[in-house]
CSV table of C-alpha atoms in Angstrom, one decimal:
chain,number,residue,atom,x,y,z
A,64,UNK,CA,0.0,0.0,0.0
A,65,UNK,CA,1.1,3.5,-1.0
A,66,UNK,CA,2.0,6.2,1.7
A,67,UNK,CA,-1.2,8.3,2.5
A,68,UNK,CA,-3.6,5.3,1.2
A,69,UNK,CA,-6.7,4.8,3.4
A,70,UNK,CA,-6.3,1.6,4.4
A,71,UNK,CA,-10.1,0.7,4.3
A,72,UNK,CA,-10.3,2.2,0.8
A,73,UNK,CA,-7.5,1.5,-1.0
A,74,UNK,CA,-8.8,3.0,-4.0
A,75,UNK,CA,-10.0,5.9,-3.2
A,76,UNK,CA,-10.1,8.4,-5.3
A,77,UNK,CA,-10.8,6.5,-8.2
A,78,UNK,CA,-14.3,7.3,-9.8
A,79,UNK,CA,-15.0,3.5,-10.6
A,80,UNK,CA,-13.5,2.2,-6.9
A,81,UNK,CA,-15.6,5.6,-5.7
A,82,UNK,CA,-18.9,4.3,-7.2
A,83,UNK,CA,-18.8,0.8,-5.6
A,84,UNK,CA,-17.8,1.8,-2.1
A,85,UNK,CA,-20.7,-0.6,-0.4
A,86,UNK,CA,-22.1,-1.5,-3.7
A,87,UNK,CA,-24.4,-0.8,-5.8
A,88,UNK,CA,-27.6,-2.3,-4.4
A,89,UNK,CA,-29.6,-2.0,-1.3
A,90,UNK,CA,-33.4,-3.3,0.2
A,91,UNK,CA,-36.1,-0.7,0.6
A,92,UNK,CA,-39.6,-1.5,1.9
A,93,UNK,CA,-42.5,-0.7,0.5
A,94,UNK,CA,-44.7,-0.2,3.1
A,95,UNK,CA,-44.5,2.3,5.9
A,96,UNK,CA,-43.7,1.2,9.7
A,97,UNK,CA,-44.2,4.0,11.5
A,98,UNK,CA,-46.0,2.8,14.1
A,99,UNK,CA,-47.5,-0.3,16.1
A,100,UNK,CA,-50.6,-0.8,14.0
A,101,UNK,CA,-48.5,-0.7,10.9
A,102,UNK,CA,-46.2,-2.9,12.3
A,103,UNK,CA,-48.6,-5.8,13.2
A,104,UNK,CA,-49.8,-5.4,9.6
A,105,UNK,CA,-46.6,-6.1,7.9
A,106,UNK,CA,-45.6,-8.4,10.4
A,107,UNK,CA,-47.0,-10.3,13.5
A,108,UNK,CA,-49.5,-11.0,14.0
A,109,UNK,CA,-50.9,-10.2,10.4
A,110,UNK,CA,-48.8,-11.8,8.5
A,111,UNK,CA,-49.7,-15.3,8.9
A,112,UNK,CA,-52.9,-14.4,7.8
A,113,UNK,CA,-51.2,-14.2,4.2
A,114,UNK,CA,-49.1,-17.3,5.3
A,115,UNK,CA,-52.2,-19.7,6.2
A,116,UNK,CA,-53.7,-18.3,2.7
A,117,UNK,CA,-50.2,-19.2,0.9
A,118,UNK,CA,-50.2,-22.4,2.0
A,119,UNK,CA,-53.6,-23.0,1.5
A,120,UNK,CA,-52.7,-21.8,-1.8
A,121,UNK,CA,-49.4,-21.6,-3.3
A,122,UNK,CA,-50.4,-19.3,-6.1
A,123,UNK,CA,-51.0,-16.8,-4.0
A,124,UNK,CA,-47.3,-15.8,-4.2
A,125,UNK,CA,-48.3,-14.1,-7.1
A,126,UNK,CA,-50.6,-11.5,-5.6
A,127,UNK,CA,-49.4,-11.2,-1.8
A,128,UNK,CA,-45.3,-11.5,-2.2
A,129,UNK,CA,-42.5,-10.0,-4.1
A,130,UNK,CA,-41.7,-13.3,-5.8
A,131,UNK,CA,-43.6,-12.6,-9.3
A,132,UNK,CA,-41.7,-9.2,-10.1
A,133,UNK,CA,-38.0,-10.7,-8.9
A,134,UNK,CA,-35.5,-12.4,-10.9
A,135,UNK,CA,-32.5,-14.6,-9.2
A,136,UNK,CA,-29.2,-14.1,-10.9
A,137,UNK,CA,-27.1,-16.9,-10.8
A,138,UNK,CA,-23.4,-17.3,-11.7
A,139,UNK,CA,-20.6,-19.5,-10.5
A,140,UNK,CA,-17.9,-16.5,-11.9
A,141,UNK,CA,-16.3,-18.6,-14.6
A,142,UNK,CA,-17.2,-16.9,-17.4
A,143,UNK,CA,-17.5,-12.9,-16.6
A,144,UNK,CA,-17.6,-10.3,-18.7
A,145,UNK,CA,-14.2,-10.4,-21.1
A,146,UNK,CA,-12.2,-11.3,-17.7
A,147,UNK,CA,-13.1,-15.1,-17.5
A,148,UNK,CA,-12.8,-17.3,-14.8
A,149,UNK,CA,-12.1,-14.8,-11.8
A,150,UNK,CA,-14.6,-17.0,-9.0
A,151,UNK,CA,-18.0,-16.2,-7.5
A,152,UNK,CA,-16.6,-13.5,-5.2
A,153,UNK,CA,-15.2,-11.2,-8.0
A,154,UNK,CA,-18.1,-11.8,-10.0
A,155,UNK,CA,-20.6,-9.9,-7.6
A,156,UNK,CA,-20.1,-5.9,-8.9
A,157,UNK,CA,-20.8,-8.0,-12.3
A,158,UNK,CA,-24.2,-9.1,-11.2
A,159,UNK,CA,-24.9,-5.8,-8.6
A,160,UNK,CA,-24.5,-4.2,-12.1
A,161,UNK,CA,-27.2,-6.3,-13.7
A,162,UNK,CA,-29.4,-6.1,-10.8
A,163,UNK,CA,-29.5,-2.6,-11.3
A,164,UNK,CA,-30.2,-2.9,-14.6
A,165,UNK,CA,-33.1,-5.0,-14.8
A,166,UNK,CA,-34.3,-2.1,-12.3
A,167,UNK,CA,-33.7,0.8,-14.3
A,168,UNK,CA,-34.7,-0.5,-17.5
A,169,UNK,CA,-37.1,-3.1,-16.8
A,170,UNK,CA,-38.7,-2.0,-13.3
A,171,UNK,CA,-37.7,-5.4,-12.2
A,172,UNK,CA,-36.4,-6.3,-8.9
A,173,UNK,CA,-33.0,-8.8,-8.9
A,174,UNK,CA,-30.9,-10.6,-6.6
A,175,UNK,CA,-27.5,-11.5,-7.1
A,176,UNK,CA,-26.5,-15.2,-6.1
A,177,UNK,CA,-22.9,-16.1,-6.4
A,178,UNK,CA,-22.1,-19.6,-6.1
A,179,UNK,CA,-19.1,-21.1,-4.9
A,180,UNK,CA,-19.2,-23.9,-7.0
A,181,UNK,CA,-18.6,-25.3,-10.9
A,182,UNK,CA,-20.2,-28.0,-10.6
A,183,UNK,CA,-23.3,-29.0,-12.6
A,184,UNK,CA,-25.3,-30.5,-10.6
A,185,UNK,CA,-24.5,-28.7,-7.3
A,186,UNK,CA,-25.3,-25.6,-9.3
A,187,UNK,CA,-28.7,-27.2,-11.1
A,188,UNK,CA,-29.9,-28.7,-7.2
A,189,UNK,CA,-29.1,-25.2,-5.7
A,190,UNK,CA,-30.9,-23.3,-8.3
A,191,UNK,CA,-34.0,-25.6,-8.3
A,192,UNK,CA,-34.1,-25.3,-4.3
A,193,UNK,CA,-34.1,-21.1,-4.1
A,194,UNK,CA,-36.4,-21.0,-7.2
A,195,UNK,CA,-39.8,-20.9,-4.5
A,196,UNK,CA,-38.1,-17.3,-3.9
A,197,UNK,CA,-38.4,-15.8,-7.3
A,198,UNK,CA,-40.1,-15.7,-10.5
A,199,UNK,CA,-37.5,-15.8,-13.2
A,200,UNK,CA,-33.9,-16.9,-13.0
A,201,UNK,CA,-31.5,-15.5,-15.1
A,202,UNK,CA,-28.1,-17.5,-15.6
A,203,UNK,CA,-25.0,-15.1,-15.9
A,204,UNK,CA,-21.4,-15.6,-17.1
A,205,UNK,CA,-21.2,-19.3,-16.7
A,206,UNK,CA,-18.9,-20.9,-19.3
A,207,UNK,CA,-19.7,-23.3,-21.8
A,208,UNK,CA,-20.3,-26.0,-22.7
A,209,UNK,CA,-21.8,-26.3,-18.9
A,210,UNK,CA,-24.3,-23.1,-19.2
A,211,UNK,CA,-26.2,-25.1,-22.0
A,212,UNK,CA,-26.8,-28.4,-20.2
A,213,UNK,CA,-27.5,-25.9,-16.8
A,214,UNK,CA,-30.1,-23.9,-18.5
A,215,UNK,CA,-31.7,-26.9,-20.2
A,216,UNK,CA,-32.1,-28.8,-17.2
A,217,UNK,CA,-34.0,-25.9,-15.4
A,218,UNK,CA,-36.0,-25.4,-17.9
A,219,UNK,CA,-37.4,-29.0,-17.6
A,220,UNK,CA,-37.7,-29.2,-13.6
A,221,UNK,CA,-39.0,-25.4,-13.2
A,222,UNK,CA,-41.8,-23.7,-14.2
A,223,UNK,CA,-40.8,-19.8,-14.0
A,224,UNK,CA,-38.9,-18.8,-16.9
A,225,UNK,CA,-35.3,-19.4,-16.6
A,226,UNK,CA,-32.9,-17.4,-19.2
A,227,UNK,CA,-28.9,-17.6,-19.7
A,228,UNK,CA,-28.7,-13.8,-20.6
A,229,UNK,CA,-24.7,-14.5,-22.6
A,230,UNK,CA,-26.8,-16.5,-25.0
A,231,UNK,CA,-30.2,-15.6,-25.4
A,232,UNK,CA,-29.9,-11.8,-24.8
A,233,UNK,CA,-26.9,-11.4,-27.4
A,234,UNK,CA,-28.9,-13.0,-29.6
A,235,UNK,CA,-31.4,-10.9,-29.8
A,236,UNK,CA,-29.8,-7.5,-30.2
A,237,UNK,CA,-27.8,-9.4,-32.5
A,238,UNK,CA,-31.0,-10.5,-34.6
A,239,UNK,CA,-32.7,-7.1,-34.4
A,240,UNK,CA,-29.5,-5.3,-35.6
A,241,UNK,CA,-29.1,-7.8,-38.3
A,242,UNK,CA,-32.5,-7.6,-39.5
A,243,UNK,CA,-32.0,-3.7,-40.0
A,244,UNK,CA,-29.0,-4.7,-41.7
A,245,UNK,CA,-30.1,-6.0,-43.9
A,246,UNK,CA,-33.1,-3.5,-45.0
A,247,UNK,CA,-30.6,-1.2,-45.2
A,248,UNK,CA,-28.3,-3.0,-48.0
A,249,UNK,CA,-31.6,-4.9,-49.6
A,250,UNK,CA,-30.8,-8.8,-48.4
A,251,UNK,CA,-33.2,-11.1,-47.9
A,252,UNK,CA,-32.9,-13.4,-45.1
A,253,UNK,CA,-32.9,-16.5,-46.7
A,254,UNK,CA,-30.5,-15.9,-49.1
A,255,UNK,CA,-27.8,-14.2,-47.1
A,256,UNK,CA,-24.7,-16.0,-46.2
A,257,UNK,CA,-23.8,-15.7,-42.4
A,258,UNK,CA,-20.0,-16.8,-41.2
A,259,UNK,CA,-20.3,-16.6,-37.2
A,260,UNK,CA,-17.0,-16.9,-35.1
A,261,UNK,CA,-17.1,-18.1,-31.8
A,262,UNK,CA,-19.0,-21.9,-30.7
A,263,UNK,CA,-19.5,-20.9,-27.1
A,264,UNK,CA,-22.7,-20.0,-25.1
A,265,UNK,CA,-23.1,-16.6,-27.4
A,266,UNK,CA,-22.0,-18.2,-30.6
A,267,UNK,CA,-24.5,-21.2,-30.5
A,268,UNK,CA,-27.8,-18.5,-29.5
A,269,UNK,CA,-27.1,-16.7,-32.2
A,270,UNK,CA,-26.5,-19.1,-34.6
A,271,UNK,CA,-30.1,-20.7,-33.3
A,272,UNK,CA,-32.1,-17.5,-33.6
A,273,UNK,CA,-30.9,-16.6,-37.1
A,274,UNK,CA,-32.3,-20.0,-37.9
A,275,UNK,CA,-35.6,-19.5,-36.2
A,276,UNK,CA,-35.6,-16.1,-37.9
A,277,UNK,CA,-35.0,-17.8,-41.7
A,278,UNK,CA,-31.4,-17.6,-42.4
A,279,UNK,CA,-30.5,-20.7,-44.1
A,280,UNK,CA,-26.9,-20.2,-44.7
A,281,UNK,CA,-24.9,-20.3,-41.8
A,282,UNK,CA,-21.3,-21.1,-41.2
A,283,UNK,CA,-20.1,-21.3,-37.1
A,284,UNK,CA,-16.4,-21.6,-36.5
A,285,UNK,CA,-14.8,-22.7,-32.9
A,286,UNK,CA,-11.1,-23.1,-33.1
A,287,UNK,CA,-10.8,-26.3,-35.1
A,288,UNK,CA,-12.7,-24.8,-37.8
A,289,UNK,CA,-16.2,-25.1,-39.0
A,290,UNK,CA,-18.6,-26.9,-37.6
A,291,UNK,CA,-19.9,-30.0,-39.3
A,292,UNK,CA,-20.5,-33.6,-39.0
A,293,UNK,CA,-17.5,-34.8,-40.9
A,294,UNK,CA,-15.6,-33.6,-37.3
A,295,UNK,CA,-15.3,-36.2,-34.7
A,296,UNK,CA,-14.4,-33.9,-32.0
A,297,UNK,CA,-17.5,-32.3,-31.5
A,298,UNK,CA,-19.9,-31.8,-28.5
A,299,UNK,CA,-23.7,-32.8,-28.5
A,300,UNK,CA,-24.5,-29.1,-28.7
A,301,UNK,CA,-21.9,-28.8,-31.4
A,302,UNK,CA,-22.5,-31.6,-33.5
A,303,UNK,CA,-26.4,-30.9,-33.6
A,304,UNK,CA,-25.9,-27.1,-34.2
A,305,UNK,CA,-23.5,-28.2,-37.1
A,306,UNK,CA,-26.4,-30.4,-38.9
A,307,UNK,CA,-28.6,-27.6,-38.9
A,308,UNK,CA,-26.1,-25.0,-40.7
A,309,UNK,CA,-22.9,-25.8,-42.5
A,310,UNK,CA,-24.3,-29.4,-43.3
A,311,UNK,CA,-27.1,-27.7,-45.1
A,312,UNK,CA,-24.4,-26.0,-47.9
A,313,UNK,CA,-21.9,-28.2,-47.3
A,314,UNK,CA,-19.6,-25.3,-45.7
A,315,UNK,CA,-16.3,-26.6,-44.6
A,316,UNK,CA,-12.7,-25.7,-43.6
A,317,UNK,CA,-11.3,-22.4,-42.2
A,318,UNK,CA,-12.5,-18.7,-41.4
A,319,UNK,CA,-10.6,-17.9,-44.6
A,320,UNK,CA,-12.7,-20.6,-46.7
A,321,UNK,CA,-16.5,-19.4,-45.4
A,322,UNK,CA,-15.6,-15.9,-45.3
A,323,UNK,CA,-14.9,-15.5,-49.1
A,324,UNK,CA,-17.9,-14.2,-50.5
A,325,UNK,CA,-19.6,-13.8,-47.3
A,326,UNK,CA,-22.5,-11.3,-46.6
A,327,UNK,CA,-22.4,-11.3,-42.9
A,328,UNK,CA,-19.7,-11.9,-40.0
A,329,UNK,CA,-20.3,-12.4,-36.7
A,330,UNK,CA,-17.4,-12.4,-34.2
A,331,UNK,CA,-18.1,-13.8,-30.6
A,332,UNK,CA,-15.2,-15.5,-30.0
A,333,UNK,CA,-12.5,-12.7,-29.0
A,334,UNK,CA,-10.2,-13.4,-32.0
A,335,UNK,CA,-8.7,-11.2,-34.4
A,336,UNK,CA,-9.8,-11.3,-38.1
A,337,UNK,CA,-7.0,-11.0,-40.9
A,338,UNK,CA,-7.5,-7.9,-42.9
A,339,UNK,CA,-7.2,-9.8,-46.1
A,340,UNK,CA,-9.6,-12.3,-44.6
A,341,UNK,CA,-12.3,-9.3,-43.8
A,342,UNK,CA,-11.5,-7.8,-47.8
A,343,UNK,CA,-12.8,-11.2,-49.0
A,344,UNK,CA,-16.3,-11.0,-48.0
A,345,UNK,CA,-18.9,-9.7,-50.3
A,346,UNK,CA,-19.6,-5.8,-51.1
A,347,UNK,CA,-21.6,-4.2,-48.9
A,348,UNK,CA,-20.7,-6.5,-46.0
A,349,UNK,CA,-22.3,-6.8,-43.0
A,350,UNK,CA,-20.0,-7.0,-39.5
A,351,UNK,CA,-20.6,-7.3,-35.7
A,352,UNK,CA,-17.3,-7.7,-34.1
A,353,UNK,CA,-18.7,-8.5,-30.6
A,354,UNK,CA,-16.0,-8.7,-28.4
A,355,UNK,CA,-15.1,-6.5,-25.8
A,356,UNK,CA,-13.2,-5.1,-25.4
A,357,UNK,CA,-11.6,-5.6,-28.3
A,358,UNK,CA,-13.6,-6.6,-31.4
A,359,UNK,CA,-12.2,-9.5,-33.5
A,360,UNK,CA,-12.5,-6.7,-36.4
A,361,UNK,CA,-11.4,-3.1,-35.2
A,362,UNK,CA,-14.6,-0.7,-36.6
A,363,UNK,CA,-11.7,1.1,-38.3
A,364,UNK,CA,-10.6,-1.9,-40.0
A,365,UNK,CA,-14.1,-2.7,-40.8
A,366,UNK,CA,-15.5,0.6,-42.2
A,367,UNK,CA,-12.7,-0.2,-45.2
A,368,UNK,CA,-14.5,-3.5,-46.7
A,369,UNK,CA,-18.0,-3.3,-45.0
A,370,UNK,CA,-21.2,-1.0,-45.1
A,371,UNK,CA,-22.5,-1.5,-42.1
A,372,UNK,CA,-20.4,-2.4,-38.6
A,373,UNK,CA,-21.9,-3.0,-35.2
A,374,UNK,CA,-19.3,-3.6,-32.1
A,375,UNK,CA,-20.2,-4.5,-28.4
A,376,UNK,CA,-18.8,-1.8,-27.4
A,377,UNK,CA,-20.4,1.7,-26.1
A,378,UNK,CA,-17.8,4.7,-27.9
A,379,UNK,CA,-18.9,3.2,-31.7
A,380,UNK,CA,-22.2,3.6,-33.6
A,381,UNK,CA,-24.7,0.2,-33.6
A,382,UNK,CA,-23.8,-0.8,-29.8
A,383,UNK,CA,-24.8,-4.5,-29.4
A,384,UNK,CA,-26.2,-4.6,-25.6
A,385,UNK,CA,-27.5,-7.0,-24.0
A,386,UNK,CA,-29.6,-4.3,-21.8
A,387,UNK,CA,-31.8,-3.7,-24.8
A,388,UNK,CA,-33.5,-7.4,-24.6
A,389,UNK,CA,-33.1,-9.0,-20.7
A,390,UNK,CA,-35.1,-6.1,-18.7
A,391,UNK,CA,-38.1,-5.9,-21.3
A,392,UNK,CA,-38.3,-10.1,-21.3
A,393,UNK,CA,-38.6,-10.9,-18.2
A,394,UNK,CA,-40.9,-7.9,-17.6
A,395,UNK,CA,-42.8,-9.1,-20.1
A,396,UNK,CA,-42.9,-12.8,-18.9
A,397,UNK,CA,-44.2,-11.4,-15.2
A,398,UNK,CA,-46.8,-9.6,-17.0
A,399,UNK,CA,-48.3,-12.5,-18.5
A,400,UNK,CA,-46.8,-15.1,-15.4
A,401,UNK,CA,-45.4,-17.1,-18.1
A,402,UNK,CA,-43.8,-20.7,-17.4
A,403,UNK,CA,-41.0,-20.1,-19.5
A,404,UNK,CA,-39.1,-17.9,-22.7
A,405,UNK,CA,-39.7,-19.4,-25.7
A,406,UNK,CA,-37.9,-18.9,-28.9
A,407,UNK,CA,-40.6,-16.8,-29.9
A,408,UNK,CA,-40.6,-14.5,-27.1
A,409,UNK,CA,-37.2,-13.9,-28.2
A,410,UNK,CA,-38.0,-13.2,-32.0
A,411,UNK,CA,-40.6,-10.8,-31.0
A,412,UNK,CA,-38.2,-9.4,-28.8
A,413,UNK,CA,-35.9,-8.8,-31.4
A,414,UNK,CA,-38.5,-7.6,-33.8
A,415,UNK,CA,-39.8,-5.1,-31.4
A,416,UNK,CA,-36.1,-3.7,-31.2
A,417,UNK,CA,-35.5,-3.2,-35.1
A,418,UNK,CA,-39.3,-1.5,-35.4
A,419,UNK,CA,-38.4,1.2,-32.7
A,420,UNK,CA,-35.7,2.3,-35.4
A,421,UNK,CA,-38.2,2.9,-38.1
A,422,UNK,CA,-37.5,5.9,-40.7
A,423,UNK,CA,-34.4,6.5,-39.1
A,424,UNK,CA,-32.4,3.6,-40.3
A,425,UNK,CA,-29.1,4.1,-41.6
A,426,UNK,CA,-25.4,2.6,-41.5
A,427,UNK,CA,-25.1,4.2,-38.0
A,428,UNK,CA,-28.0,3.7,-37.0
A,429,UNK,CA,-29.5,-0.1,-37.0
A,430,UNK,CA,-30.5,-0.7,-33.7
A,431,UNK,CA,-31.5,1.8,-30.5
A,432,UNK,CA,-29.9,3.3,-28.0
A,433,UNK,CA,-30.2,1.5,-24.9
A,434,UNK,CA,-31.4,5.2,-23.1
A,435,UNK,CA,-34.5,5.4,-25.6
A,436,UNK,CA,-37.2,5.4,-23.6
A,437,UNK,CA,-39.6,3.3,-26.3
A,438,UNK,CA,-37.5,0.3,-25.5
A,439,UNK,CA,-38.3,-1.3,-22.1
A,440,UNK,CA,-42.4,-1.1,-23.4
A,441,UNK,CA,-41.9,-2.3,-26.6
A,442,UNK,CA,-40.0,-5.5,-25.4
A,443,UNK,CA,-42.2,-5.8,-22.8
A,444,UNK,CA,-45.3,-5.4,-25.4
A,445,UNK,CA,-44.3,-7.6,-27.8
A,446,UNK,CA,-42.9,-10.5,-25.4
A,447,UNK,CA,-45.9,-11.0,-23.5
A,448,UNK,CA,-48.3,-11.0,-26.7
A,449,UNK,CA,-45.7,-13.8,-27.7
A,450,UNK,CA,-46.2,-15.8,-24.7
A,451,UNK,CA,-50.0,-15.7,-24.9
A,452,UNK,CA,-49.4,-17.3,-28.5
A,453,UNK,CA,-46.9,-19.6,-27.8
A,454,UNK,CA,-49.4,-21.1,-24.9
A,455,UNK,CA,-47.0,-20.1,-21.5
A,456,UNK,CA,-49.0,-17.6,-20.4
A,457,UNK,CA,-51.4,-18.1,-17.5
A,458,UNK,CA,-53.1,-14.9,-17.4
């Protein structure tokens, strides 16, 4: 420690250490307790009023606790942000951060559980055991290919929508951006030819939701290559992803080998793209370089060979951000107290998104600004009509 350091705060001083001197989160009741009556209202003896009417009735969580407006969010800190596997205790600013976001954006209350444990089924028994506490869990930052088997598993044993937010919510920014995409330089979805870099929990949902959204075309690349069934080193998740795209043309081989001619690149993988890689794609390319925070193709680089380029990243146009989709979900999913997400939640999500930008579309401009007040509503909106469609609504 430096001479003159305050030993409590080490860091003081610094506007980041500043902000999350004792965190960024705290409990506020709702009710006033100002005096005895008030008291014996919110607590003894009138609470076990509600109690005896709970347990006469379980569903009565919905209307008399805080369960249906509160999300859980689980991570076992192996996967956070671009910083990896740093443990459950360095993971919690992480999820403080996206408590507070589901607050601000989605009026949704969260609570961050870090667990000090990798393993699956420690992590699927724990979850399944707090889930009568909440109404929603949202998986965070848990690596692959353990998140998919994780969120799969919940999904089947709960029935309160459970969501792994490095998949599903990339995935649909990443689908609304593209479909705005490409409007703006006149492709058709089916027709378009889609490299995406990167196999891991991000890679795989997007790769998924461009196929529920009808892209045909697809070519995802891990670190061996493409994916497709002539590999025998392939997961389950892998192998079945790789029979529904670069079986279907036949794609094979290296980055360098799909990326000639191709319309569209997206990087989730934290790579670098060769510059005479990037000038092989088509004119007029399309590319999201995702990572942060460095993209796997600098916008600089980009803006030479491509028309439109979208990064993760907050100081370039086209910010891919997951706080455009997860708020506006689950708020729509309490609305409607819906079992679970379904893929078309997440479409309409994602078609919600690329509607708000309207007349307005242009290269800079192909998704919104996460600070436009139309988005939380029009997530919301569109995700709970979906859920009354798709049959998980139950009200």
């Amino acid at each position: 420690m430096e001479q003159g350091q305050d030993p409590v705060h080490p860091h003081a001083g610094d506007p980041v250490f500043d902000l999350h001197v004792g965190g960024k989160m705290e409990t506020v009741s709702t009710v006033a307790l100002n005096g005895p009556d008030e008291l014996s209202l919110a607590y003894t003896p009138g609470v076990a009023r509600v109690c005896e009417a709970i347990a006469a009735d379980p569903s009565m969580t919905q209307h008399y606790t805080w369960v249906p407006n509160t999300v859980a969010i689980v991570t076992d800190g192996t996967a956070v942000l671009g910083l990896g596997d740093i443990g459950p205790a360095a993971a919690m600013p992480v999820m403080e951060g996206k408590s507070v976001l589901f607050k601000q954006f989605g009026g949704v209350d969260a609570v961050p559980i870090c667990l000090d444990t990798t393993d699956v089924e420690e992590i699927i028994e724990t979850v399944v055991r707090l889930a009568p506490s909440f109404g929603g869990i949202n998986l965070e930052d848990i690596s692959a290919p353990r998140c998919f088997e994780i969120e799969a598993r919940l999904k089947e044993r709960l029935d309160i929508p459970v969501f792994h937010d490095d998949q599903h919510g990339t995935a649909v920014v990443a689908l609304a951006a593209l479909t705005n995409a490409l409007r703006l330089t006149g492709r058709d979805a089916a027709t378009v030819r889609v490299v995406v870099q990167g196999a891991g929990a991000a890679g795989v949902a997007v790769a998924r939701i461009l196929l529920e959204a009808g892209v045909r075309d697809i070519a995802v690349l891990d670190r061996q290559g493409v994916l497709n069934s002539e590999r025998a080193d392939l997961t389950e998740v892998k192998a079945a992803l790789a029979r529904d795209t670069a079986d279907v043309f036949g794609r094979r081989g290296s980055l360098a080998d799909v990326m000639a001619g191709a319309d569209v690149y997206i990087g989730v993988s934290g790579g670098q793209v060769p510059e005479e890689i990037v000038a092989s794609m088509a004119d007029d390319a399309i590319i999201f370089g995702l990572a942060n925070p460095t993209p796997e193709v600098h916008p600089d680089l980009a803006h030479r060979y491509a028309r439109v380029v979208a990064t993760g990243r907050s100081d370039y146009p086209n910010q891919i951000n997951n706080v455009l989709a997860f708020p506006g979900i689950f708020r729509g999913a309490f609305d409607v107290h819906a079992t679970a997400i379904t893929e078309g939640m997440k479409v309409a999500a994602a078609t919600a998104l690329a509607e708000l930008v309207g007349d307005d579309l242009r290269e800079d401009l192909i998704i919104p600004s996460p600070f436009d007040p139309r988005v939380p509503g029009a997530v919301r909106s569109a995700v709970a009509d979906a859920a009354r469609r798709d049959g998980v609504a139950r009200r």
